[in-house]
Tab-separated table of N, CA, C and O and ligand atoms in Angstrom:
chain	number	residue	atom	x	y	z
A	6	UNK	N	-1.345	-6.638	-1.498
A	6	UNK	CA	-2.369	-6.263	-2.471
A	6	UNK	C	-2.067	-4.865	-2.998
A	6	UNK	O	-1.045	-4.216	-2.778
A	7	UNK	N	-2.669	-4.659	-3.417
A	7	UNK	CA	-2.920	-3.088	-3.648
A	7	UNK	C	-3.893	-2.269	-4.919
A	7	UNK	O	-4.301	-3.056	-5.773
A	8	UNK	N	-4.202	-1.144	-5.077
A	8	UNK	CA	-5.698	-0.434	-5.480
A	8	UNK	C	-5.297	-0.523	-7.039
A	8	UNK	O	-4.092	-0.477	-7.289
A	9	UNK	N	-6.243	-0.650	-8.152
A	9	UNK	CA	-5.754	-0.558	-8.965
A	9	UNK	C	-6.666	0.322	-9.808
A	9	UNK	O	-7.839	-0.048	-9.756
A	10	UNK	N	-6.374	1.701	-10.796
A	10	UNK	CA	-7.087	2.391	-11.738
A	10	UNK	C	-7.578	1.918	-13.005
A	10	UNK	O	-6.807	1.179	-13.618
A	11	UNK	N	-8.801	2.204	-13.588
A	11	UNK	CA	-9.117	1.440	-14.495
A	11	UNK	C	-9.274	2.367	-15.481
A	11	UNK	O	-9.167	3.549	-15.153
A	12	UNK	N	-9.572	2.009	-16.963
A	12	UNK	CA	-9.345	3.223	-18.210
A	12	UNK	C	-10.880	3.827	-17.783
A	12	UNK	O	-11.349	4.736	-18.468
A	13	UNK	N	-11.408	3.452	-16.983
A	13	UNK	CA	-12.705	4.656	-16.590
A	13	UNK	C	-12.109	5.854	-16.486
A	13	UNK	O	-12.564	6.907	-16.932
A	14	UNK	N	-11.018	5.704	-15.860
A	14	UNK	CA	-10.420	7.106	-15.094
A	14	UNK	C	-10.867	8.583	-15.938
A	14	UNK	O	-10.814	8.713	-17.161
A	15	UNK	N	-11.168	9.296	-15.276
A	15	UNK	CA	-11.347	11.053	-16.094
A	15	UNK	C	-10.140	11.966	-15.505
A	15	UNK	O	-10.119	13.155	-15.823
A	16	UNK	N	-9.410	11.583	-14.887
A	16	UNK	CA	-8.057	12.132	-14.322
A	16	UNK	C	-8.636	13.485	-13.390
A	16	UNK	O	-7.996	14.535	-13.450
A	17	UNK	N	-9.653	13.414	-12.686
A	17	UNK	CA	-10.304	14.451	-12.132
A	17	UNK	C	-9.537	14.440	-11.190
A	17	UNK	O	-10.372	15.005	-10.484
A	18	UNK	N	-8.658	14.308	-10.485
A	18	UNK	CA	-7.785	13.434	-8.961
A	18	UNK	C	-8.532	13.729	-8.187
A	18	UNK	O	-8.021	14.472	-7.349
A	19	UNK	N	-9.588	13.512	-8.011
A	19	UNK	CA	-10.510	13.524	-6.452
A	19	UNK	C	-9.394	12.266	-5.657
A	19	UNK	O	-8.829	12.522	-4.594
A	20	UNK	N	-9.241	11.071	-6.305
A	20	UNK	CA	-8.502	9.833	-5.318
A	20	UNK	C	-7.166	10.518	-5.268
A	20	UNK	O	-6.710	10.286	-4.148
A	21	UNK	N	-6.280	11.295	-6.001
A	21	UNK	CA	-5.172	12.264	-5.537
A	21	UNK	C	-5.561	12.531	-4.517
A	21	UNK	O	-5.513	11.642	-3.667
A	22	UNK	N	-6.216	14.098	-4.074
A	22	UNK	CA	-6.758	14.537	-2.749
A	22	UNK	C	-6.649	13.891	-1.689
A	22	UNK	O	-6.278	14.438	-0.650
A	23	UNK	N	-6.962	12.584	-1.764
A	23	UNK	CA	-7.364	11.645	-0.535
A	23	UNK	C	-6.500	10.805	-0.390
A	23	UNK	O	-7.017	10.028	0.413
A	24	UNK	N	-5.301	10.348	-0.680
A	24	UNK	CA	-4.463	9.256	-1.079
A	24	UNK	C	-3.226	9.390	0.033
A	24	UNK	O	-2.089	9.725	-0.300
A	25	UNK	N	-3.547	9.132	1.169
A	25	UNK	CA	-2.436	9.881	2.296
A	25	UNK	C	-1.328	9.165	2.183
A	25	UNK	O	-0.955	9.020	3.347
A	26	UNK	N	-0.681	8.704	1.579
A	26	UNK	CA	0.773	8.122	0.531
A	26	UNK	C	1.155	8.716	-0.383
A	26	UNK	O	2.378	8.627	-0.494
A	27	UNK	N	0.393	9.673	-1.588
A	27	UNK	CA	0.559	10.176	-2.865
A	27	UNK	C	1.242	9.162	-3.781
A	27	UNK	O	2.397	9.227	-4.204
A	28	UNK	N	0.192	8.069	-4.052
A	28	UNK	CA	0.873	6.755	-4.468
A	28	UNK	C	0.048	6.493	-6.103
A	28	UNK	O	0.001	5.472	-6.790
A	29	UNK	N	-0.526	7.848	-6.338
A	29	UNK	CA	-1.331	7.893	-7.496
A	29	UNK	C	-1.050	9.083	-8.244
A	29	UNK	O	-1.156	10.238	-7.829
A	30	UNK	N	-0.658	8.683	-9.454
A	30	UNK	CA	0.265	9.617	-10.952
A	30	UNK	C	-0.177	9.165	-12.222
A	30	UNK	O	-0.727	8.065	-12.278
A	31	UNK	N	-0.028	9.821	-13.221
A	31	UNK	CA	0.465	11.267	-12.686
A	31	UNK	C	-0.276	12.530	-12.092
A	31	UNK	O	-1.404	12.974	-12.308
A	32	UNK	N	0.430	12.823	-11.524
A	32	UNK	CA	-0.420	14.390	-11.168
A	32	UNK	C	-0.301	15.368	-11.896
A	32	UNK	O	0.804	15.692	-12.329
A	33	UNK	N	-1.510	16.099	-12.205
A	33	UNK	CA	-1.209	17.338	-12.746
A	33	UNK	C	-0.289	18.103	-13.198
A	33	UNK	O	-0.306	18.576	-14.334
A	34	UNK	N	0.886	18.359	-12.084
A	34	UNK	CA	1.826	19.303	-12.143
A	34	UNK	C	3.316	18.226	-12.547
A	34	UNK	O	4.509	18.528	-12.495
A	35	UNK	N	2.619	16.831	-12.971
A	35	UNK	CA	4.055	16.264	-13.123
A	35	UNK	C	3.914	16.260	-14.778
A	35	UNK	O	2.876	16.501	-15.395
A	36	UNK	N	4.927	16.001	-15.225
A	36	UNK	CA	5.261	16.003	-16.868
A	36	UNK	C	4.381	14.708	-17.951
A	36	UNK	O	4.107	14.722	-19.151
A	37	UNK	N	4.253	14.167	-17.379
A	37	UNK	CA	3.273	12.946	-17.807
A	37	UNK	C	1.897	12.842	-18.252
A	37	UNK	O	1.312	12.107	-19.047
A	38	UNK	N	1.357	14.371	-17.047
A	38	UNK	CA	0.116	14.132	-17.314
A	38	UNK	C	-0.753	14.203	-18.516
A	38	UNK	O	-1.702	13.497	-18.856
A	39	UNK	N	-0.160	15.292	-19.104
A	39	UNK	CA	-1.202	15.423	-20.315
A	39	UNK	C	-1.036	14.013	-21.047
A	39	UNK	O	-2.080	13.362	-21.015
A	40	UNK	N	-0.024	13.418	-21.669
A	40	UNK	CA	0.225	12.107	-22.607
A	40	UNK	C	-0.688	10.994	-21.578
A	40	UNK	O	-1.370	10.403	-22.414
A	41	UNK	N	-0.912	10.633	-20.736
A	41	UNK	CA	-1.993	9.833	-19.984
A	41	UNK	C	-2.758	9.809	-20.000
A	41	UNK	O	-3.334	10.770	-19.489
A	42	UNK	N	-3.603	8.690	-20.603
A	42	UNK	CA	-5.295	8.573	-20.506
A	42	UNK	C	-6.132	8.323	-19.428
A	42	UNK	O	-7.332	8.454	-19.186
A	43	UNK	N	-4.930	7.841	-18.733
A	43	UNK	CA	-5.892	8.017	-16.926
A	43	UNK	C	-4.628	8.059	-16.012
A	43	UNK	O	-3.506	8.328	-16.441
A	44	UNK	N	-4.958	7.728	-14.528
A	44	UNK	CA	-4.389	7.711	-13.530
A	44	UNK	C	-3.462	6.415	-13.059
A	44	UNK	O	-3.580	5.633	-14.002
A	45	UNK	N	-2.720	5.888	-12.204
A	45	UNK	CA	-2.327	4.831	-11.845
A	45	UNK	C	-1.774	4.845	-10.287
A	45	UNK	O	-1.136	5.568	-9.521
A	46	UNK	N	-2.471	3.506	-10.330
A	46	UNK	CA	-1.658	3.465	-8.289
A	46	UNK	C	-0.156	2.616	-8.417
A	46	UNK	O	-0.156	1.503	-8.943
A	47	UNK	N	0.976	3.159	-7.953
A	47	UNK	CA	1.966	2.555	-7.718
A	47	UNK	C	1.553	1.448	-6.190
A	47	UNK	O	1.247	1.546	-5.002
A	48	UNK	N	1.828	0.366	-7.318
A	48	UNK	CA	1.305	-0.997	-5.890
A	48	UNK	C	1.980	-1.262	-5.009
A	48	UNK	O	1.627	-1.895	-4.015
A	49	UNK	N	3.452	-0.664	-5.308
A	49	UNK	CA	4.256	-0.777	-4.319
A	49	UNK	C	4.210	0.217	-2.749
A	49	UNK	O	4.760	-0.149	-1.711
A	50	UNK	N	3.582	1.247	-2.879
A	50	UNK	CA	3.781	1.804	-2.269
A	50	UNK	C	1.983	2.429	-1.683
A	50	UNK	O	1.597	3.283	-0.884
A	51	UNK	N	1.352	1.507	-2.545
A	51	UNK	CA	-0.224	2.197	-2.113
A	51	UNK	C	-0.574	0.986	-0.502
A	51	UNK	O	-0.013	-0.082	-0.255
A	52	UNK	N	-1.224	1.407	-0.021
A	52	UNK	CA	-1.298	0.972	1.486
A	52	UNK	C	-3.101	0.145	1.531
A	52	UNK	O	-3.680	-0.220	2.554
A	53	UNK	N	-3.253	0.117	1.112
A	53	UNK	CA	-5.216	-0.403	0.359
A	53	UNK	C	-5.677	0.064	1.727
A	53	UNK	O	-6.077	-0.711	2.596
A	54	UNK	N	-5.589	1.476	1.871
A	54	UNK	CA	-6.861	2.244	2.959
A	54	UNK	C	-7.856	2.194	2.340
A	54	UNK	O	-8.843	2.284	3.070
A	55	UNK	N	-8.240	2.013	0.530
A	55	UNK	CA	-9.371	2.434	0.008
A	55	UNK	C	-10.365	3.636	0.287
A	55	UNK	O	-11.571	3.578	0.527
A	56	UNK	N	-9.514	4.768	0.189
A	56	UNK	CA	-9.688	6.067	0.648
A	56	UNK	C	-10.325	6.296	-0.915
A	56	UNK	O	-11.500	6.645	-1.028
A	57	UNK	N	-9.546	6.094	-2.005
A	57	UNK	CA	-9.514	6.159	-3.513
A	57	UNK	C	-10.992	5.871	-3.547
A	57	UNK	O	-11.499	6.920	-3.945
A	58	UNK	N	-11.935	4.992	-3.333
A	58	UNK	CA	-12.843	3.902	-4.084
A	58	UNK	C	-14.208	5.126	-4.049
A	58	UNK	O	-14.858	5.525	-5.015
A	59	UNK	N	-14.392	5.644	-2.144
A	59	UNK	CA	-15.984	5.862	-2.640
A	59	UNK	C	-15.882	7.252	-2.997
A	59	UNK	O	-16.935	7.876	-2.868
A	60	UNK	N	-14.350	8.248	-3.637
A	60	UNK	CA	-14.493	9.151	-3.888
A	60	UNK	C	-14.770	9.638	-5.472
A	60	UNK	O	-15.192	10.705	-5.918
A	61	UNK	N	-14.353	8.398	-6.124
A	61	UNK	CA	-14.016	8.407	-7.782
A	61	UNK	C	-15.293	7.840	-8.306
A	61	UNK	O	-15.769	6.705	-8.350
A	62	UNK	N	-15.766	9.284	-8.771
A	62	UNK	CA	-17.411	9.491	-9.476
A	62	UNK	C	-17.416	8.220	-10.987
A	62	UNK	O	-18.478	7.648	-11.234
A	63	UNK	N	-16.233	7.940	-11.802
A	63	UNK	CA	-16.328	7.319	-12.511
A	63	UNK	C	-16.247	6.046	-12.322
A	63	UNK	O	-15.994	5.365	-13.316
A	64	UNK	N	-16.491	5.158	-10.612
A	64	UNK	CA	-16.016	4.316	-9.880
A	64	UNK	C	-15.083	3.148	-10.852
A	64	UNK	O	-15.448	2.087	-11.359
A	65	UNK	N	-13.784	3.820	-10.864
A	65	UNK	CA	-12.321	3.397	-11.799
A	65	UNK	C	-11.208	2.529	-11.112
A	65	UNK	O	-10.139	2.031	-11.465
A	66	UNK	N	-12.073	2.588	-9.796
A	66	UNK	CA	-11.174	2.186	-8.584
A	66	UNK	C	-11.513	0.823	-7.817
A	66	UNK	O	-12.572	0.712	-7.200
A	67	UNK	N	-10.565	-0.218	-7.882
A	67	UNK	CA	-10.760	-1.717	-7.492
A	67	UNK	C	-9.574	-1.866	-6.514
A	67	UNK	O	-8.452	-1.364	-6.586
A	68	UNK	N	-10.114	-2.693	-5.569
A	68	UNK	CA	-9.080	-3.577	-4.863
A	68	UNK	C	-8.776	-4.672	-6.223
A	68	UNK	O	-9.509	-4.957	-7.170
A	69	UNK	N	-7.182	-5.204	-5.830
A	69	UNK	CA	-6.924	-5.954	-6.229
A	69	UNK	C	-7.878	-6.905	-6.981
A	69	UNK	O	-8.238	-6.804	-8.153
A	70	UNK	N	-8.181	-7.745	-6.179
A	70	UNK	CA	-9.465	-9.005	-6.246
A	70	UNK	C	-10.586	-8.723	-6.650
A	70	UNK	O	-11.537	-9.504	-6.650
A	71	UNK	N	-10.603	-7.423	-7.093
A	71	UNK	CA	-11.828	-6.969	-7.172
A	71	UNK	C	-12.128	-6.664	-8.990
A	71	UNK	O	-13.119	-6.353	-9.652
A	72	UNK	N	-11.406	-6.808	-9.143
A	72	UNK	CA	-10.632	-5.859	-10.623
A	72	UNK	C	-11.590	-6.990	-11.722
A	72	UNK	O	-11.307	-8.188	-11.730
A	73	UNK	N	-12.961	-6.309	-12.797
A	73	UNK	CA	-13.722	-6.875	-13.040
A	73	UNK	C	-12.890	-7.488	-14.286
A	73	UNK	O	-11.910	-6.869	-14.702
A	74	UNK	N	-13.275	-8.662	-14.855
A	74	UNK	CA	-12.544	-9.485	-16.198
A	74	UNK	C	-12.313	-8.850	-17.012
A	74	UNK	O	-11.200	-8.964	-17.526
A	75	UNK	N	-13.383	-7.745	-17.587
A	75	UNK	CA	-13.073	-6.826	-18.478
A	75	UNK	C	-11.402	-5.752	-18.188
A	75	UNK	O	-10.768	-5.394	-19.181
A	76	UNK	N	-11.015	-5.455	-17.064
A	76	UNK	CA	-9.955	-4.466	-16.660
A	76	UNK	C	-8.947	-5.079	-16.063
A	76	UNK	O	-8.055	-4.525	-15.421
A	77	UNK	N	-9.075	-6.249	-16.268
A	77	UNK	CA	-7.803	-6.962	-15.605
A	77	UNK	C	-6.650	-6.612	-16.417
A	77	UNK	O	-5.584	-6.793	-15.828
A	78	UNK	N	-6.556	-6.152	-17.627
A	78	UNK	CA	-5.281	-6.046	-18.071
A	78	UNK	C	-4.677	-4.538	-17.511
A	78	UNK	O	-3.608	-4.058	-17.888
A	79	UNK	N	-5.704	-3.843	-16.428
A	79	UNK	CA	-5.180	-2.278	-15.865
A	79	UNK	C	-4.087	-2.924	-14.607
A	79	UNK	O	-3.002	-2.469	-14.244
A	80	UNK	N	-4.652	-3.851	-14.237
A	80	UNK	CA	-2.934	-4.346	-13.081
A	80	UNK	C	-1.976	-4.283	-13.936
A	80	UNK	O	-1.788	-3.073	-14.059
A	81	UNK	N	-1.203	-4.861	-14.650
A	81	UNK	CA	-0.551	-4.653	-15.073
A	81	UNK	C	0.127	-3.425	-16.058
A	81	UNK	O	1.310	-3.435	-16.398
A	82	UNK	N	-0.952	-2.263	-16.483
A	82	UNK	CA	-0.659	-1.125	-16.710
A	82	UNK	C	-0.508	-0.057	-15.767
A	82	UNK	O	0.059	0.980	-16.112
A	83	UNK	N	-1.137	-0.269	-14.164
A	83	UNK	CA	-0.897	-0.141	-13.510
A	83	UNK	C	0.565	0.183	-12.709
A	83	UNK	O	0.994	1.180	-12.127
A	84	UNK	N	1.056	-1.039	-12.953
A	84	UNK	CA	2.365	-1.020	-11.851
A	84	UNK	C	3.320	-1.395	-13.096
A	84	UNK	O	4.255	-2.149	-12.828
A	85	UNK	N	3.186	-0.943	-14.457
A	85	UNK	CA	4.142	-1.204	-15.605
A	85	UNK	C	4.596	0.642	-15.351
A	85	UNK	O	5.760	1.034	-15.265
A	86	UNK	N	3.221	1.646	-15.261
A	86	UNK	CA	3.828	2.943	-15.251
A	86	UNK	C	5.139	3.303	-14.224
A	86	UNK	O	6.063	4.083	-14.456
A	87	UNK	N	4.877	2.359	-12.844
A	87	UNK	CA	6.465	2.328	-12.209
A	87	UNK	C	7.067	1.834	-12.601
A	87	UNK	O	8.055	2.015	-11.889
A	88	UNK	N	7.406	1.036	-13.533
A	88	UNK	CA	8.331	-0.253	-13.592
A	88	UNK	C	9.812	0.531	-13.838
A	88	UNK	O	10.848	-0.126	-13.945
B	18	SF4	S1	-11.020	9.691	-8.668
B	18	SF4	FE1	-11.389	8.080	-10.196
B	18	SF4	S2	-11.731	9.187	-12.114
B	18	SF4	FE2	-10.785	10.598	-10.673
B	18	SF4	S3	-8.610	10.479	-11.119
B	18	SF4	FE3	-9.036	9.050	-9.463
B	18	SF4	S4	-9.412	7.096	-10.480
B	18	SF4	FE4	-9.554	8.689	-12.020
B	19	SF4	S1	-5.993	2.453	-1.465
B	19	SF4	FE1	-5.278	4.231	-0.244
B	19	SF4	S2	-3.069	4.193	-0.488
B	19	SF4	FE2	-3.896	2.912	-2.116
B	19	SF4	S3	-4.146	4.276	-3.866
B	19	SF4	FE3	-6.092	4.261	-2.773
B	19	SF4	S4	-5.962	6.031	-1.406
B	19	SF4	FE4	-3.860	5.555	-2.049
């Protein structure tokens, strides 16, 4: 499985902070960030502790299965930013 960001995102990285993998980009200090309208979990490498979920005030943050009809097309923008 793994966590997926939704265009809720406000790029605040509170789920950065907490993400004991660093499996969520871009960050701040990487080159990407400003051109990004939100955040993304690399699925490959995110571990679904759901550490991300009850910290993100804009709640942007789904398990897999969880991911409402409206944002289903964020899986795949999701794990396209690793591709
Ligand atoms: S905590 Fe939520 S709103 Fe903040 S960067 Fe993470 S996903 Fe985006
Ligand atoms: S579920 Fe855990 S490992 Fe996956 S993005 Fe969220 S904090 Fe990181």
């Amino acid at each position: 499985m793994a966590y997926v960001i939704t265009e809720q995102c406000t790029k605040d990285e509170k789920c950065v902070e907490v993400c004991p993998v660093d499996c969520i980009h871009p960050r701040k200090d990487e080159e990407k960030f400003a051109e990004t309208a939100q955040l993304f979990v690399d699925p490959v490498n995110c571990i679904d502790c759901g550490a991300c979920v009850p910290v993100c005030e804009a709640s942007a943050v789904f398990a897999l299965d969880d991911v409402p009809e409206q944002f289903k097309a964020a899986i795949e923008k999701n794990a396209q930013y690793y591709a």
